[in-house]
Short mmCIF file of C-alpha atoms in Angstrom, two decimals:
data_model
loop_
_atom_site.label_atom_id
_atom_site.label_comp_id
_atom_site.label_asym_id
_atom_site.label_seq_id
_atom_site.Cartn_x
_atom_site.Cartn_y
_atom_site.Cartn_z
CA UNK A 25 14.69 13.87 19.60
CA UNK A 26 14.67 9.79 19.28
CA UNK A 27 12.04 10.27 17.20
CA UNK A 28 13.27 13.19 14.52
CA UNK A 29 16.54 11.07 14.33
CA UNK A 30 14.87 7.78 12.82
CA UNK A 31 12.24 10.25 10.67
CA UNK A 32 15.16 11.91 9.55
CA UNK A 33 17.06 8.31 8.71
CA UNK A 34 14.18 6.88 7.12
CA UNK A 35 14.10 9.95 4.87
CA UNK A 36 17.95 9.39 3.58
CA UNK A 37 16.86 5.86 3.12
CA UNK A 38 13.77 6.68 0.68
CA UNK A 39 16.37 9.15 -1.23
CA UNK A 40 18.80 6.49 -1.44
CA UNK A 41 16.63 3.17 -2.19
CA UNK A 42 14.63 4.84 -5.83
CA UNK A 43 17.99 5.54 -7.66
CA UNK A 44 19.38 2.01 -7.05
CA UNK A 45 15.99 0.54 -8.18
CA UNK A 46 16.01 3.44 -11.44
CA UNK A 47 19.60 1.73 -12.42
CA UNK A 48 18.03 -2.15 -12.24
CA UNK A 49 15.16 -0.77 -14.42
CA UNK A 50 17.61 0.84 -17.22
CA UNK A 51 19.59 -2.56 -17.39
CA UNK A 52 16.11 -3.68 -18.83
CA UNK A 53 16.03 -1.41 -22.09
CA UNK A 54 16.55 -3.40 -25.65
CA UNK A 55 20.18 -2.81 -26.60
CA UNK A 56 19.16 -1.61 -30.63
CA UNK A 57 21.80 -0.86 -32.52
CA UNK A 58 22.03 2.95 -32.75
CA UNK A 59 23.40 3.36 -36.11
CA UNK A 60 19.50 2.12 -37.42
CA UNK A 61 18.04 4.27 -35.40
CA UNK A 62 17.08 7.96 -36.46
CA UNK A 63 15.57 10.92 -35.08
CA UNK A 64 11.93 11.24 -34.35
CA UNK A 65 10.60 13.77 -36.77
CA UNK A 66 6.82 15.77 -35.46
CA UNK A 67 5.02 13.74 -37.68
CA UNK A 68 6.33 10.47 -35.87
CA UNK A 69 6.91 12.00 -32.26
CA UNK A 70 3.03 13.30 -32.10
CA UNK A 71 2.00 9.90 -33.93
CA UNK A 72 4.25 7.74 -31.25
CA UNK A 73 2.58 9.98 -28.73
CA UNK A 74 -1.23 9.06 -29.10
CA UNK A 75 -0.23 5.16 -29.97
CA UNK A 76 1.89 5.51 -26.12
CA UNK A 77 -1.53 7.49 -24.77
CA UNK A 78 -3.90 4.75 -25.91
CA UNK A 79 -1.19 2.22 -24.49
CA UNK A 80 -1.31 3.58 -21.70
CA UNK A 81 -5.04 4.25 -20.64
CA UNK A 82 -5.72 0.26 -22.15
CA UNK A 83 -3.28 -1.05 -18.96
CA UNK A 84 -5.28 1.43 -16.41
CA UNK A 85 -8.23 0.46 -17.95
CA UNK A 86 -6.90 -3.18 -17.69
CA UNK A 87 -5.81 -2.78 -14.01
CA UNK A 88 -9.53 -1.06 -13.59
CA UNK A 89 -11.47 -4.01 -14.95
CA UNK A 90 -9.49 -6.60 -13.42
CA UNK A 91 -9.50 -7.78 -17.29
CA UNK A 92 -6.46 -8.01 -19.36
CA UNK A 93 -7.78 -8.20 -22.77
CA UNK A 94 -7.74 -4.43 -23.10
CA UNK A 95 -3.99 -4.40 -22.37
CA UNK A 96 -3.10 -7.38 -24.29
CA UNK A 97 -4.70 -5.84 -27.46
CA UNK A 98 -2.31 -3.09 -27.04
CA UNK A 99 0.80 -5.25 -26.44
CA UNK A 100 -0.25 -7.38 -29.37
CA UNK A 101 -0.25 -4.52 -31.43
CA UNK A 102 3.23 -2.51 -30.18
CA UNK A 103 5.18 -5.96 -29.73
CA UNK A 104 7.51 -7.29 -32.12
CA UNK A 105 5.69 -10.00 -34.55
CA UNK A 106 6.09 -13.86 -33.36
CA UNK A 107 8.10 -12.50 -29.93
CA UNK A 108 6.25 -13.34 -26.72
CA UNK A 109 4.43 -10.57 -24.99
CA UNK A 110 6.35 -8.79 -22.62
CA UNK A 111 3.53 -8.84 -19.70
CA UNK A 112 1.45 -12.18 -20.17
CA UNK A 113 -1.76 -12.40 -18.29
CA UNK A 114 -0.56 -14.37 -15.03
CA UNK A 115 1.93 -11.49 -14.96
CA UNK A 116 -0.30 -9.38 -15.68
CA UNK A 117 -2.64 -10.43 -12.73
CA UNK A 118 0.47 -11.20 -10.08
CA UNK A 119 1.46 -7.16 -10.81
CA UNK A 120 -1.92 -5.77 -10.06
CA UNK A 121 -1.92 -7.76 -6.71
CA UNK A 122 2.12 -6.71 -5.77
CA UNK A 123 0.32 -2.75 -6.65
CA UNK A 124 -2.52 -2.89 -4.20
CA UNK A 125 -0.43 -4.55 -1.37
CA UNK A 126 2.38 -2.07 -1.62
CA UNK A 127 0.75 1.04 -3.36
CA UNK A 128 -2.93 1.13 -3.83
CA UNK A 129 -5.27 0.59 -6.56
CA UNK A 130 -4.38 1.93 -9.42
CA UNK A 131 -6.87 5.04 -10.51
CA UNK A 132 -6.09 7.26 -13.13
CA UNK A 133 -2.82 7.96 -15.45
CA UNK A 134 -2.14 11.61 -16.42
CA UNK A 135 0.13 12.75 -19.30
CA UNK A 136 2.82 14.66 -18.23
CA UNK A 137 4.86 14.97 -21.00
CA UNK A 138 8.19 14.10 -22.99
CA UNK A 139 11.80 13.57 -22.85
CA UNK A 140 13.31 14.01 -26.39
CA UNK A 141 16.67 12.26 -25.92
CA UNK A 142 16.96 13.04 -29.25
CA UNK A 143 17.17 9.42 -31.13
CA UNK A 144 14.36 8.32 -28.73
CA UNK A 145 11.66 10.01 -27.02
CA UNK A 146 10.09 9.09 -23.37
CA UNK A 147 6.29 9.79 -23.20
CA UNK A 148 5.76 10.16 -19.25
CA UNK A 149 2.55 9.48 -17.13
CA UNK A 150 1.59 10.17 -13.54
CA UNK A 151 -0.26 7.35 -12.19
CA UNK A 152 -2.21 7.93 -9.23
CA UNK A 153 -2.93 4.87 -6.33
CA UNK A 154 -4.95 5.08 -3.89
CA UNK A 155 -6.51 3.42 -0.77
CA UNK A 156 -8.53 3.60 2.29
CA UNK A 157 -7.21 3.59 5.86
CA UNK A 158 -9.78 4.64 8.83
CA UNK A 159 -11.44 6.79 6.10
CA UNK A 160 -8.71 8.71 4.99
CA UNK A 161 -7.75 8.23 1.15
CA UNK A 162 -3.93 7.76 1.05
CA UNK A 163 -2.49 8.56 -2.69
CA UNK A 164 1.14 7.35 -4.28
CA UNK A 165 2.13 8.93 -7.36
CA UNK A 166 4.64 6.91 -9.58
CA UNK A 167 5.42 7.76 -13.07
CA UNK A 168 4.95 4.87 -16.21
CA UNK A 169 7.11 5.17 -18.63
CA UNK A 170 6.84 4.28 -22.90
CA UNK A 171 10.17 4.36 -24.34
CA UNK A 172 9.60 4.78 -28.77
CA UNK A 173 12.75 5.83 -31.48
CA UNK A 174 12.12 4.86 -35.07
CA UNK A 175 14.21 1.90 -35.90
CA UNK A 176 14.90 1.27 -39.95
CA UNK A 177 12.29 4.02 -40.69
CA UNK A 178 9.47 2.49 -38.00
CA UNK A 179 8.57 4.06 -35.31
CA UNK A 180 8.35 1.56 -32.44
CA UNK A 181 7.78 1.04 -29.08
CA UNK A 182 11.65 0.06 -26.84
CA UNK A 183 10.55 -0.06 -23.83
CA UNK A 184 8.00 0.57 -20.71
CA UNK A 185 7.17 0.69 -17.15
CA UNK A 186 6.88 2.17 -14.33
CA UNK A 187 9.40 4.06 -12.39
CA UNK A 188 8.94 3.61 -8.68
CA UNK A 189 10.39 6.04 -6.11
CA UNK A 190 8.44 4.93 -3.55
CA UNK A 191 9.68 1.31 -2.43
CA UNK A 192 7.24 -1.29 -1.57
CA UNK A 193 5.76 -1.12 1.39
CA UNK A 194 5.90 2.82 1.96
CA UNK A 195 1.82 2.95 1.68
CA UNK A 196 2.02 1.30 5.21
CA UNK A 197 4.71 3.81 6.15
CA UNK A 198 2.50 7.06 5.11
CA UNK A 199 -0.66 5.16 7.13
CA UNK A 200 1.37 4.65 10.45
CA UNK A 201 2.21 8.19 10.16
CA UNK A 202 -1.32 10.05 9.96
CA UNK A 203 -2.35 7.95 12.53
CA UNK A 204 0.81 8.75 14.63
CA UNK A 205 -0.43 12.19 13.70
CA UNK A 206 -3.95 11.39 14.56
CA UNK A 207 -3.15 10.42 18.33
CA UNK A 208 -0.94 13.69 19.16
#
């Protein structure tokens, strides 16, 4: 009984903990002035699409490699001209070490699909981690995020990330619990 109370506790606690980290993350997004924006026509969305896709697969293959330049290529290219990139690469490399302590390595990215918010449109990926315990592969699933709208008549990149429902540390969590399972 001792024990379904606290599994039942730490389950309202997972539910809780992602949607106060999801509001921190939207205080992040560029304010742009939504009178210059305008509508995302097919032409653009499907062209914003495969620009976001090859965004995206340059940071796994980044995170991969252990080398940055196939991100930063990307960033260069979808930042705004004589801004700072958003993820330099000490950032770069202190992220990929906070991932594989509390999540895994990072594997693969799937395309999931959109979120047409009209004015902007959210391109969505599943991004799979995984690692090792006593020969069992434990996988996380997160989504990343690329955030686009067309801003005076060019279509750029707002925002991205990922969205983490799974707060640090839970890869540890899952672990203890197959090996609870393990010893029944």
């Amino acid at each position: 009984m001792f024990r379904f109370l606290i599994y039942c506790g730490t389950l309202v606690l997972f539910m809780i903990l992602p949607g106060c980290s999801s509001v921190k993350a939207e205080k992040n997004t560029p304010d742009f002035p939504q009178s210059q924006m305008s509508s995302l026509d097919p032409m653009r969305a499907a062209m914003l699409q495969k620009r976001a896709e090859a965004f995206t697969q340059a940071m796994v293959r980044s995170f991969k490699s252990n080398d940055f330049s196939h991100w930063k290529a990307f960033l260069e290219k979808e930042s705004t001209p004589g801004r700072p990139l958003i993820v330099q690469e000490k950032s770069f490399k202190e992220m990929k070490q906070r991932f594989e302590k509390n999540w895994g390595t990072l594997v693969n990215c799937h395309y999931l699909g959109s979120l047409d918010q009209s004015i902007i449109r959210d391109y969505i990926w599943k991004c799979t981690f995984e690692t090792i315990s006593d020969g069992k592969t434990i996988r996380l699933e997160e989504l990343f995020v690329v955030r686009c709208t067309v801003l005076n008549g060019k279509a750029i990149f707002t925002n991205f990330g990922f969205r983490f429902f799974n707060r640090p540390g839970f890869r540890n969590a899952v672990i203890k619990l197959k090996k609870a399972e393990v010893t029944k």
